[in-house]
Tab-separated table of C-alpha atoms and ligand atoms in Angstrom:
chain	number	residue	atom	x	y	z
I	22	MET	CA	-19.209	2.760	39.153
I	23	THR	CA	-15.651	3.788	38.329
I	24	PRO	CA	-15.555	5.388	34.868
I	25	ALA	CA	-13.537	3.644	32.122
I	26	VAL	CA	-11.331	6.362	30.660
I	27	GLU	CA	-8.896	6.716	27.795
I	28	ILE	CA	-5.340	7.597	28.685
I	29	ARG	CA	-5.387	10.548	26.270
I	30	ASN	CA	-8.035	12.169	28.528
I	31	ILE	CA	-6.348	11.340	31.805
I	32	ALA	CA	-5.730	14.983	32.770
I	33	GLN	CA	-9.478	15.521	33.169
I	34	PHE	CA	-9.576	12.909	35.914
I	35	GLU	CA	-6.886	14.151	38.275
I	36	GLY	CA	-7.663	13.086	41.834
I	37	GLN	CA	-10.352	10.639	40.724
I	38	ASP	CA	-10.670	6.869	40.659
I	39	VAL	CA	-10.641	5.525	37.111
I	40	LEU	CA	-10.526	2.297	35.161
I	41	ILE	CA	-7.965	1.866	32.356
I	42	GLN	CA	-8.308	-0.984	29.861
I	43	GLY	CA	-5.227	-1.936	27.921
I	44	TRP	CA	-1.924	-3.767	27.796
I	45	LEU	CA	1.282	-3.846	29.762
I	46	TYR	CA	3.907	-1.892	27.867
I	47	ASN	CA	6.771	-2.246	30.274
I	48	LEU	CA	7.454	-3.064	33.925
I	49	ARG	CA	10.133	-1.669	36.195
I	50	GLU	CA	10.701	-2.851	39.739
I	51	SER	CA	12.438	-0.803	42.371
I	52	GLY	CA	12.520	-2.502	45.770
I	53	LYS	CA	9.012	-2.678	47.102
I	54	ILE	CA	7.539	-0.471	44.390
I	55	LEU	CA	6.451	-1.541	40.902
I	56	PHE	CA	6.252	0.897	37.990
I	57	PRO	CA	4.143	-0.728	35.256
I	58	LEU	CA	3.630	1.257	32.060
I	59	PHE	CA	0.157	0.754	30.631
I	60	ARG	CA	-0.881	1.521	27.083
I	61	ASP	CA	-4.428	1.582	25.772
I	62	GLY	CA	-4.017	2.698	22.167
I	63	THR	CA	-4.503	6.360	23.073
I	64	GLY	CA	-1.435	6.905	25.221
I	65	ILE	CA	0.898	5.539	27.839
I	66	LEU	CA	0.371	5.895	31.589
I	67	GLN	CA	2.710	4.952	34.386
I	68	GLY	CA	1.228	3.034	37.279
I	69	VAL	CA	2.645	2.909	40.780
I	70	VAL	CA	2.122	-0.119	43.014
I	71	VAL	CA	3.512	0.198	46.534
I	72	LYS	CA	3.750	-3.181	48.275
I	73	SER	CA	2.696	-1.893	51.655
I	74	ALA	CA	-0.287	0.011	50.242
I	75	VAL	CA	-2.085	-2.734	48.277
I	76	ALA	CA	-3.399	-6.229	48.889
I	77	PRO	CA	-0.633	-8.837	48.407
I	78	GLU	CA	-2.441	-10.435	45.427
I	79	VAL	CA	-2.577	-7.072	43.602
I	80	PHE	CA	1.176	-6.605	44.037
I	81	GLU	CA	1.877	-10.177	42.923
I	82	SER	CA	-0.328	-10.058	39.838
I	83	VAL	CA	1.283	-6.840	38.628
I	84	ARG	CA	4.738	-8.253	39.370
I	85	ASN	CA	4.000	-11.287	37.181
I	86	LEU	CA	2.734	-9.273	34.237
I	87	THR	CA	4.581	-9.812	30.971
I	88	GLN	CA	4.897	-7.437	28.039
I	89	GLU	CA	1.606	-7.031	26.121
I	90	SER	CA	-0.488	-8.979	28.640
I	91	SER	CA	-3.997	-7.528	28.561
I	92	LEU	CA	-5.710	-6.164	31.634
I	93	ARG	CA	-8.095	-3.832	33.349
I	94	VAL	CA	-6.585	-1.679	36.031
I	95	TRP	CA	-8.217	0.561	38.613
I	96	GLY	CA	-6.561	3.361	40.498
I	97	LYS	CA	-6.455	7.032	41.398
I	98	VAL	CA	-4.977	9.614	38.993
I	99	ARG	CA	-2.235	11.814	40.429
I	100	GLY	CA	-0.332	14.660	38.785
I	101	GLU	CA	3.383	13.851	38.606
I	102	LYS	CA	5.666	16.141	36.624
I	103	ARG	CA	8.414	13.554	36.223
I	104	ALA	CA	6.138	10.839	34.787
I	105	PRO	CA	5.717	10.468	31.016
I	106	GLY	CA	2.590	12.468	30.150
I	107	GLY	CA	2.558	14.257	33.528
I	108	TYR	CA	0.251	11.856	35.413
I	109	GLU	CA	0.518	8.608	37.318
I	110	LEU	CA	-1.975	6.006	38.430
I	111	ASP	CA	-1.895	4.770	42.032
I	112	VAL	CA	-3.049	1.238	41.321
I	113	THR	CA	-5.645	-0.282	43.639
I	114	LYS	CA	-6.915	-3.271	41.671
I	115	VAL	CA	-6.141	-5.258	38.532
I	116	GLU	CA	-8.003	-7.804	36.481
I	117	ILE	CA	-5.837	-9.766	34.095
I	118	LEU	CA	-7.532	-10.706	30.823
I	119	GLN	CA	-4.734	-12.699	29.247
I	120	ILE	CA	-1.199	-13.206	30.348
I	121	VAL	CA	1.496	-13.619	27.707
I	122	PRO	CA	3.360	-16.765	28.794
I	123	THR	CA	7.073	-16.425	29.516
I	124	THR	CA	7.627	-19.518	27.396
I	125	ARG	CA	6.397	-17.613	24.347
I	126	PRO	CA	7.136	-13.963	25.057
I	127	TYR	CA	6.008	-11.023	22.926
I	128	PRO	CA	8.364	-11.093	19.936
I	129	ILE	CA	8.958	-7.351	19.617
I	130	THR	CA	11.197	-6.094	22.400
I	131	PRO	CA	12.766	-2.672	22.842
I	132	LYS	CA	15.973	-3.992	21.259
I	133	GLU	CA	16.622	-3.347	17.555
I	134	HIS	CA	14.939	-5.723	15.119
I	135	GLY	CA	15.617	-6.108	11.407
I	136	VAL	CA	13.088	-4.694	8.969
I	137	GLU	CA	12.103	-8.116	7.590
I	138	PHE	CA	11.424	-9.406	11.109
I	139	LEU	CA	9.274	-6.384	11.866
I	140	MET	CA	7.429	-6.707	8.562
I	141	ASP	CA	6.706	-10.379	9.305
I	142	HIS	CA	5.236	-9.219	12.614
I	143	ARG	CA	3.448	-6.203	11.183
I	144	HIS	CA	0.223	-7.238	12.974
I	145	LEU	CA	2.049	-6.715	16.293
I	146	TRP	CA	4.475	-4.012	15.200
I	147	LEU	CA	1.501	-1.677	14.723
I	148	ARG	CA	1.278	-1.407	18.526
I	149	SER	CA	4.578	0.432	18.842
I	150	THR	CA	4.575	4.152	19.594
I	151	ARG	CA	6.148	5.085	16.281
I	152	GLN	CA	3.743	3.017	14.208
I	153	ARG	CA	0.783	4.419	16.112
I	154	ALA	CA	2.015	7.921	15.362
I	155	ILE	CA	2.143	7.092	11.646
I	156	LEU	CA	-1.360	5.593	11.767
I	157	GLY	CA	-2.592	8.807	13.390
I	158	VAL	CA	-1.013	11.046	10.756
I	159	ARG	CA	-2.325	8.805	7.970
I	160	HIS	CA	-5.836	9.060	9.361
I	161	GLU	CA	-5.544	12.849	9.593
I	162	ILE	CA	-4.331	13.077	5.974
I	163	ILE	CA	-7.259	10.977	4.751
I	164	ARG	CA	-9.750	12.978	6.780
I	165	ALA	CA	-8.249	16.234	5.499
I	166	CYS	CA	-8.595	15.066	1.871
I	167	ARG	CA	-12.258	14.234	2.436
I	168	ASP	CA	-12.914	17.528	4.216
I	169	PHE	CA	-11.166	19.458	1.458
I	170	PHE	CA	-13.378	18.065	-1.303
I	171	ASP	CA	-16.553	17.855	0.769
I	172	ASP	CA	-16.216	21.517	1.836
I	173	ARG	CA	-15.851	22.491	-1.824
I	174	GLU	CA	-19.003	20.575	-2.698
I	175	PHE	CA	-17.428	17.831	-4.752
I	176	THR	CA	-19.686	14.766	-4.891
I	177	LEU	CA	-18.031	11.536	-3.770
I	178	VAL	CA	-18.750	8.897	-6.422
I	179	ASP	CA	-17.237	5.476	-5.715
I	180	THR	CA	-15.560	3.757	-8.648
I	181	PRO	CA	-15.253	-0.016	-9.132
I	182	ILE	CA	-12.268	-2.127	-8.151
I	183	LEU	CA	-12.982	-4.932	-10.620
I	184	THR	CA	-12.668	-3.491	-14.105
I	185	PRO	CA	-12.661	-4.792	-17.676
I	186	SER	CA	-9.725	-2.672	-18.898
I	187	ALA	CA	-6.505	-0.818	-18.192
I	188	CYS	CA	-6.316	2.839	-17.216
I	189	GLU	CA	-2.588	3.370	-16.722
I	190	GLY	CA	-1.006	0.996	-19.222
I	191	THR	CA	-1.109	-2.769	-19.519
I	192	THR	CA	2.234	-3.599	-17.938
I	193	THR	CA	1.076	-3.141	-14.357
I	194	LEU	CA	-2.317	-4.865	-14.480
I	195	PHE	CA	-3.329	-7.482	-11.957
I	196	GLU	CA	-5.505	-10.027	-13.694
I	197	VAL	CA	-8.299	-11.914	-11.941
I	198	ASN	CA	-10.661	-14.605	-13.143
I	199	TYR	CA	-14.111	-13.149	-13.347
I	200	PHE	CA	-16.337	-16.166	-14.012
I	201	ASP	CA	-15.756	-16.851	-17.706
I	202	GLU	CA	-13.857	-13.696	-18.480
I	203	LYS	CA	-10.803	-11.761	-17.438
I	204	ALA	CA	-11.036	-8.771	-15.163
I	205	TYR	CA	-8.393	-6.470	-13.744
I	206	LEU	CA	-7.920	-4.788	-10.400
I	207	THR	CA	-8.272	-1.073	-10.948
I	208	GLN	CA	-5.145	1.045	-11.431
I	209	SER	CA	-7.100	4.276	-10.995
I	210	GLY	CA	-10.729	5.353	-10.748
I	211	GLN	CA	-10.161	8.041	-13.344
I	212	LEU	CA	-12.125	6.725	-16.327
I	213	TYR	CA	-15.210	6.258	-14.144
I	214	ASN	CA	-14.526	9.608	-12.519
I	215	GLU	CA	-14.841	11.193	-15.942
I	216	ALA	CA	-18.287	9.646	-16.337
I	217	ALA	CA	-19.211	10.922	-12.866
I	218	ALA	CA	-17.926	14.441	-13.645
I	219	MET	CA	-20.268	14.585	-16.649
I	220	ALA	CA	-23.090	13.706	-14.257
I	221	VAL	CA	-22.314	15.906	-11.242
I	222	GLY	CA	-19.720	18.436	-12.436
I	223	LYS	CA	-17.182	18.127	-9.630
I	224	THR	CA	-16.485	14.652	-8.291
I	225	TYR	CA	-13.881	12.665	-6.420
I	226	CYS	CA	-13.250	9.039	-5.671
I	227	PHE	CA	-11.099	7.654	-2.910
I	228	GLY	CA	-10.177	4.026	-2.806
I	229	PRO	CA	-7.566	1.322	-3.112
I	230	THR	CA	-5.765	1.011	-6.424
I	231	PHE	CA	-3.466	-1.716	-7.689
I	232	ARG	CA	-0.315	-1.839	-9.749
I	233	ALA	CA	1.555	-5.022	-10.536
I	234	GLU	CA	4.768	-3.039	-10.152
I	235	LYS	CA	7.830	-5.202	-10.466
I	236	SER	CA	9.835	-2.329	-9.002
I	237	LYS	CA	11.378	-2.786	-5.622
I	238	THR	CA	11.817	0.844	-4.618
I	239	ARG	CA	11.039	2.804	-1.474
I	240	ARG	CA	8.160	4.513	-3.323
I	241	HIS	CA	6.236	1.593	-4.817
I	242	LEU	CA	3.456	-0.526	-3.396
I	243	THR	CA	1.276	-2.955	-5.352
I	244	GLU	CA	-1.792	-1.817	-3.404
I	245	PHE	CA	-2.150	1.820	-2.464
I	246	TRP	CA	-4.841	4.408	-1.811
I	247	MET	CA	-5.532	7.232	-4.160
I	248	VAL	CA	-7.790	10.274	-3.928
I	249	GLU	CA	-8.841	11.480	-7.363
I	250	PRO	CA	-10.829	14.619	-8.182
I	251	GLU	CA	-12.254	15.213	-11.654
I	252	VAL	CA	-13.808	18.501	-12.761
I	253	ALA	CA	-15.936	19.226	-15.840
I	254	PHE	CA	-14.811	22.327	-17.778
I	255	ALA	CA	-11.551	22.559	-15.800
I	256	ARG	CA	-8.299	23.173	-17.670
I	257	LEU	CA	-4.736	22.267	-16.758
I	258	ASP	CA	-4.175	25.485	-14.819
I	259	ASP	CA	-7.322	24.971	-12.758
I	260	ILE	CA	-6.337	21.542	-11.562
I	261	MET	CA	-2.769	22.592	-10.838
I	262	THR	CA	-4.239	25.211	-8.530
I	263	LEU	CA	-6.597	22.637	-7.025
I	264	ALA	CA	-3.687	20.259	-6.415
I	265	GLU	CA	-1.674	23.006	-4.751
I	266	GLU	CA	-4.575	23.992	-2.493
I	267	LEU	CA	-5.231	20.378	-1.532
I	268	VAL	CA	-1.639	19.686	-0.558
I	269	ALA	CA	-1.319	22.946	1.376
I	270	PHE	CA	-4.579	22.170	3.201
I	271	VAL	CA	-3.474	18.653	4.134
I	272	VAL	CA	-0.074	19.792	5.412
I	273	ALA	CA	-1.612	22.617	7.454
I	274	ARG	CA	-4.168	20.235	8.978
I	275	VAL	CA	-1.522	17.746	10.086
I	276	LEU	CA	0.588	20.558	11.554
I	277	GLU	CA	-2.451	21.821	13.415
I	278	ARG	CA	-3.738	18.520	14.804
I	279	ARG	CA	-0.857	16.055	14.878
I	280	ARG	CA	2.071	17.915	16.454
I	281	GLU	CA	2.485	15.203	19.047
I	282	GLU	CA	2.780	12.454	16.423
I	283	LEU	CA	5.225	14.492	14.339
I	284	LYS	CA	7.305	14.963	17.472
I	285	THR	CA	7.305	11.215	18.121
I	286	LEU	CA	8.509	10.738	14.547
I	287	GLU	CA	11.202	13.395	15.079
I	288	ARG	CA	9.944	15.186	11.972
I	289	ASN	CA	11.545	18.547	11.247
I	290	VAL	CA	8.290	20.521	11.006
I	291	SER	CA	9.942	23.686	9.708
I	292	LYS	CA	10.282	21.865	6.368
I	293	LEU	CA	6.496	21.389	6.338
I	294	GLU	CA	5.618	24.855	7.574
I	295	VAL	CA	7.021	26.472	4.417
I	296	CYS	CA	4.681	24.446	2.193
I	297	VAL	CA	2.264	27.276	1.453
I	298	PRO	CA	1.082	28.328	-2.010
I	299	PRO	CA	2.090	29.374	-4.532
I	300	PHE	CA	4.148	26.281	-5.354
I	301	PRO	CA	6.728	26.713	-8.111
I	302	ARG	CA	5.663	25.572	-11.598
I	303	LEU	CA	8.153	24.240	-14.058
I	304	ALA	CA	7.726	23.148	-17.674
I	305	TYR	CA	9.044	19.663	-18.459
I	306	ASP	CA	11.412	21.278	-21.005
I	307	ASP	CA	12.987	23.415	-18.295
I	308	ALA	CA	13.066	20.534	-15.865
I	309	VAL	CA	15.130	18.546	-18.375
I	310	LYS	CA	17.556	21.492	-18.777
I	311	MET	CA	17.830	21.816	-15.039
I	312	LEU	CA	18.534	18.109	-14.630
I	313	LYS	CA	21.231	18.165	-17.307
I	314	GLU	CA	22.932	21.037	-15.506
I	315	LYS	CA	22.878	18.928	-12.384
I	316	GLY	CA	24.606	16.091	-14.204
I	317	SER	CA	21.666	13.834	-15.061
I	318	GLU	CA	21.794	11.855	-18.302
I	319	ILE	CA	18.137	12.505	-19.046
I	320	VAL	CA	17.172	13.222	-22.649
I	321	TRP	CA	14.082	15.093	-23.807
I	322	GLY	CA	11.282	12.573	-24.286
I	323	SER	CA	12.027	10.200	-21.451
I	324	ASP	CA	10.343	9.967	-18.087
I	325	PHE	CA	12.060	11.016	-14.884
I	326	GLY	CA	13.496	8.256	-12.769
I	327	GLY	CA	13.386	8.371	-8.988
I	328	THR	CA	16.842	9.952	-8.896
I	329	ASP	CA	15.823	12.672	-11.353
I	330	GLU	CA	12.792	13.514	-9.241
I	331	THR	CA	14.984	13.750	-6.158
I	332	LEU	CA	17.487	15.966	-7.968
I	333	LEU	CA	14.717	18.274	-9.167
I	334	SER	CA	13.010	18.620	-5.819
I	335	GLU	CA	16.311	19.533	-4.173
I	336	SER	CA	16.108	22.934	-5.854
I	337	PHE	CA	12.842	23.851	-4.120
I	338	ASP	CA	11.768	24.187	-0.511
I	339	ARG	CA	8.151	23.255	-1.291
I	340	PRO	CA	6.345	20.938	-3.699
I	341	VAL	CA	6.918	21.701	-7.374
I	342	LEU	CA	4.472	21.250	-10.259
I	343	VAL	CA	6.057	19.958	-13.446
I	344	HIS	CA	3.800	20.323	-16.493
I	345	GLY	CA	3.863	19.536	-20.202
I	346	TYR	CA	5.364	16.042	-20.281
I	347	PRO	CA	5.963	14.413	-23.675
I	348	SER	CA	2.734	12.842	-24.957
I	349	ASP	CA	4.511	9.601	-25.804
I	350	ILE	CA	5.307	8.733	-22.211
I	351	LYS	CA	1.818	9.538	-20.944
I	352	ALA	CA	-1.395	7.515	-20.840
I	353	PHE	CA	-3.748	7.315	-23.840
I	354	TYR	CA	-6.341	9.690	-22.328
I	355	MET	CA	-4.052	12.741	-22.066
I	356	GLN	CA	-4.999	15.869	-24.039
I	357	PRO	CA	-2.146	16.968	-26.323
I	358	ASP	CA	-1.266	20.658	-26.261
I	359	PRO	CA	-2.984	22.009	-29.430
I	360	ALA	CA	-0.029	24.334	-30.073
I	361	ARG	CA	2.509	21.535	-29.606
I	362	PRO	CA	0.930	18.076	-29.840
I	363	GLU	CA	4.160	16.290	-28.856
I	364	VAL	CA	3.522	17.622	-25.373
I	365	ALA	CA	0.565	16.656	-23.163
I	366	LEU	CA	-1.440	19.002	-20.958
I	367	SER	CA	-0.343	17.012	-17.942
I	368	ALA	CA	1.132	17.863	-14.578
I	369	ASP	CA	2.872	15.999	-11.790
I	370	MET	CA	3.576	17.316	-8.328
I	371	LEU	CA	6.905	16.375	-6.814
I	372	ALA	CA	7.243	16.530	-3.049
I	373	PRO	CA	10.262	18.258	-1.518
I	374	GLU	CA	13.123	16.509	0.303
I	375	GLY	CA	13.405	13.826	-2.350
I	376	TYR	CA	10.021	12.177	-1.784
I	377	GLY	CA	9.226	12.166	-5.488
I	378	GLU	CA	5.927	12.270	-7.355
I	379	ILE	CA	2.873	12.552	-5.134
I	380	ILE	CA	0.333	13.710	-7.737
I	381	GLY	CA	-0.240	12.906	-11.394
I	382	GLY	CA	-2.962	14.369	-13.588
I	383	GLY	CA	-3.975	16.719	-16.360
I	384	GLU	CA	-6.496	17.587	-19.024
I	385	ARG	CA	-8.330	14.710	-20.735
I	386	ALA	CA	-8.620	14.242	-24.476
I	387	ALA	CA	-12.127	15.451	-25.282
I	388	ASP	CA	-12.303	14.365	-28.924
I	389	GLU	CA	-13.546	10.906	-29.912
I	390	GLN	CA	-11.350	10.523	-33.013
I	391	LEU	CA	-8.231	11.508	-31.134
I	392	LEU	CA	-8.979	9.020	-28.376
I	393	LEU	CA	-9.652	6.265	-30.898
I	394	ARG	CA	-6.262	6.935	-32.466
I	395	ARG	CA	-4.521	6.824	-29.087
I	396	ILE	CA	-6.281	3.573	-28.147
I	397	GLU	CA	-5.111	2.039	-31.421
I	398	GLU	CA	-1.540	3.333	-31.072
I	399	GLN	CA	-1.267	1.882	-27.590
I	400	LYS	CA	-2.839	-1.408	-28.788
I	401	LEU	CA	-5.639	-1.271	-26.240
I	402	PRO	CA	-8.789	-3.340	-26.858
I	403	ARG	CA	-11.331	-0.896	-28.257
I	404	GLU	CA	-14.430	-2.842	-27.115
I	405	ALA	CA	-13.481	-2.376	-23.489
I	406	PHE	CA	-13.449	1.400	-23.979
I	407	GLU	CA	-16.723	1.775	-25.864
I	408	TRP	CA	-18.522	3.070	-22.802
I	409	TYR	CA	-15.696	5.559	-22.191
I	410	LEU	CA	-15.919	6.775	-25.798
I	411	ASP	CA	-19.616	7.434	-25.204
I	412	LEU	CA	-18.557	10.268	-22.910
I	413	ARG	CA	-17.087	11.960	-26.010
I	414	ARG	CA	-20.168	11.213	-28.117
I	415	TYR	CA	-22.761	12.642	-25.781
I	416	GLY	CA	-21.892	16.191	-24.813
I	417	SER	CA	-18.103	16.066	-24.607
I	418	VAL	CA	-16.573	18.981	-22.695
I	419	PRO	CA	-13.047	19.863	-21.630
I	420	HIS	CA	-12.284	18.395	-18.237
I	421	ALA	CA	-9.339	17.655	-16.005
I	422	GLY	CA	-8.371	15.924	-12.812
I	423	PHE	CA	-5.587	14.244	-10.908
I	424	GLY	CA	-4.743	11.461	-8.508
I	425	MET	CA	-2.814	11.824	-5.254
I	426	GLY	CA	-1.194	8.735	-3.753
I	427	ILE	CA	-1.860	8.701	-0.017
I	428	GLU	CA	1.143	6.585	0.967
I	429	ARG	CA	3.632	8.849	-0.796
I	430	VAL	CA	2.100	11.812	1.030
I	431	VAL	CA	2.253	9.979	4.373
I	432	ALA	CA	5.913	9.105	3.743
I	433	TRP	CA	6.750	12.725	2.997
I	434	ILE	CA	4.784	14.320	5.837
I	435	CYS	CA	6.026	11.798	8.400
I	436	GLY	CA	9.574	11.906	6.993
I	437	LEU	CA	9.799	8.116	6.448
I	438	ASP	CA	12.385	6.632	4.179
I	439	HIS	CA	10.165	3.860	2.800
I	440	VAL	CA	6.461	3.555	1.943
I	441	ARG	CA	6.232	0.184	3.711
I	442	GLU	CA	5.481	1.939	7.014
I	443	THR	CA	2.834	4.276	5.572
I	444	ILE	CA	0.035	1.726	5.199
I	445	PRO	CA	-1.141	-0.685	7.910
I	446	PHE	CA	-0.508	-3.851	5.896
I	447	PRO	CA	1.733	-3.114	2.916
I	448	ARG	CA	1.547	-5.117	-0.287
I	449	MET	CA	4.774	-5.149	-2.247
I	450	LEU	CA	6.615	-7.250	-4.797
I	451	TYR	CA	7.752	-9.754	-2.162
I	452	ARG	CA	5.231	-9.111	0.566
I	453	LEU	CA	1.664	-10.412	0.861
I	454	THR	CA	1.615	-11.400	4.559
I	455	PRO	CA	0.469	-10.742	7.173
G	262	LIG	O1	0.522	9.129	-11.840
G	262	LIG	P1	-0.499	8.076	-11.661
G	262	LIG	O2	-0.233	6.749	-12.283
G	262	LIG	O3	-1.856	8.710	-12.216
G	262	LIG	C1	-3.053	8.073	-12.347
G	262	LIG	O4	-3.304	6.954	-11.998
G	262	LIG	C2	-4.131	8.969	-12.888
G	262	LIG	N1	-5.129	8.142	-13.559
G	262	LIG	C3	-4.749	9.755	-11.753
G	262	LIG	C4	-5.795	10.718	-12.211
G	262	LIG	O5	-5.486	11.599	-13.005
G	262	LIG	N2	-7.002	10.606	-11.711
G	262	LIG	O6	-0.761	7.847	-10.116
G	262	LIG	C5	-1.153	8.914	-9.304
G	262	LIG	C6	-0.385	8.909	-7.999
G	262	LIG	C7	1.116	9.087	-8.149
G	262	LIG	O7	1.460	10.437	-8.276
G	262	LIG	C8	1.625	8.493	-6.843
G	262	LIG	O8	1.464	9.410	-5.780
G	262	LIG	C9	0.656	7.361	-6.625
G	262	LIG	O9	-0.515	7.651	-7.347
G	262	LIG	N3	1.222	6.075	-7.076
G	262	LIG	C10	1.745	5.137	-6.269
G	262	LIG	N4	1.900	5.097	-4.937
G	262	LIG	C11	2.463	3.983	-4.387
G	262	LIG	N5	2.858	2.923	-5.110
G	262	LIG	C12	2.714	2.912	-6.467
G	262	LIG	N6	3.077	1.841	-7.150
G	262	LIG	C13	2.138	4.064	-7.097
G	262	LIG	N7	1.834	4.386	-8.370
G	262	LIG	C14	1.282	5.606	-8.343
G	263	LIG	MG1	2.418	9.418	-12.588
């Protein structure tokens, strides 16, 4: 039996007969020799079919192959310095699984396509080398996040997607009918994370989150993935350090294991290599001063826009932690600074190179009365938060945490100019298909 092998392992099979299962990527013909390029999801391998060396039906079936036709192909592996990947396959036999008819050819060709066309064909676009590289980096980032928290003995506690209330403000809630009542798709697992932290001390959740964002920017999705740690007894400084260690760990892991993908994406890795702690920390007050000096029209008390974030990050070669945002622009659960209640014990991390906010978090209000006041001020329905208030009634302790948006991190690490390519099937203001 000829072993079925993955192209990524082809070097181990030099001189041997193997079976490759995949798709035709491209076909070049040069006289009586065919050069089909096969892809199998793990790499690309060039085949060689010499007319005089194979049965006529083998030559003919390869010659008739169309882009993305599926097949099994047998042959002997030969080292060839000039071939992509350094090896070639001397084809001896093929079995065609499905041929793509010439009357309805594969829609994505090597020529340039518009973004909307590619997005409409996202289910096929994923097969391209560049998209596969992004998928690989995304996977590595997610695995690194899990390893980071698992190695530090955080307990993974899954939080619900269907929820009875808002976490991050009512303007971006997706409403769903839940039998006879209204439910909302979660904006963040945080409130449940806080309950979990009181049970296990250090916890994290990692799941899809939803924002009915009407913004059509290169940083916003309506469905995105967030990893959120929450730590009992932690203060603002502790979670800033945790955030910095997490990001440094993730970047180092991708640099270590995904060089090939970063090369495919033509990412300037020297910009990633400098991302080692300590990251600069900047008070919101100073950030506002800095922005004004750079010509921004920001006033103390307002949130940074995308352009402000870009301006700020330009001054640093690594991610920067901005802390102490005005309480008024932050969510109801934020702990005000006791020395200066107009400021919240919150922190955001802004990625370098203009990629904007990748992390948001801070210390949580630990006092029941304070929370009740904030819920009232923000006109949130108190009943829906009764269970959350229980956490302040039964052994309330200081605690803190944050959320890191995976797609923003993928965009930054891969050097992509839009989040639409960072997730397999993006959901955006005007995009629900495929
Ligand atoms: O700053 P945010 O809204 O914070 C929270 O949701 C907190 N409850 C998290 C916590 O403390 N546990 O969102 C956190 C991160 C942002 O920094 C950003 O990376 C990402 O989630 N994010 C988005 N990513 C893509 N599209 C959107 N519409 C996003 N909104 C937030
Ligand atoms: Mg935020």
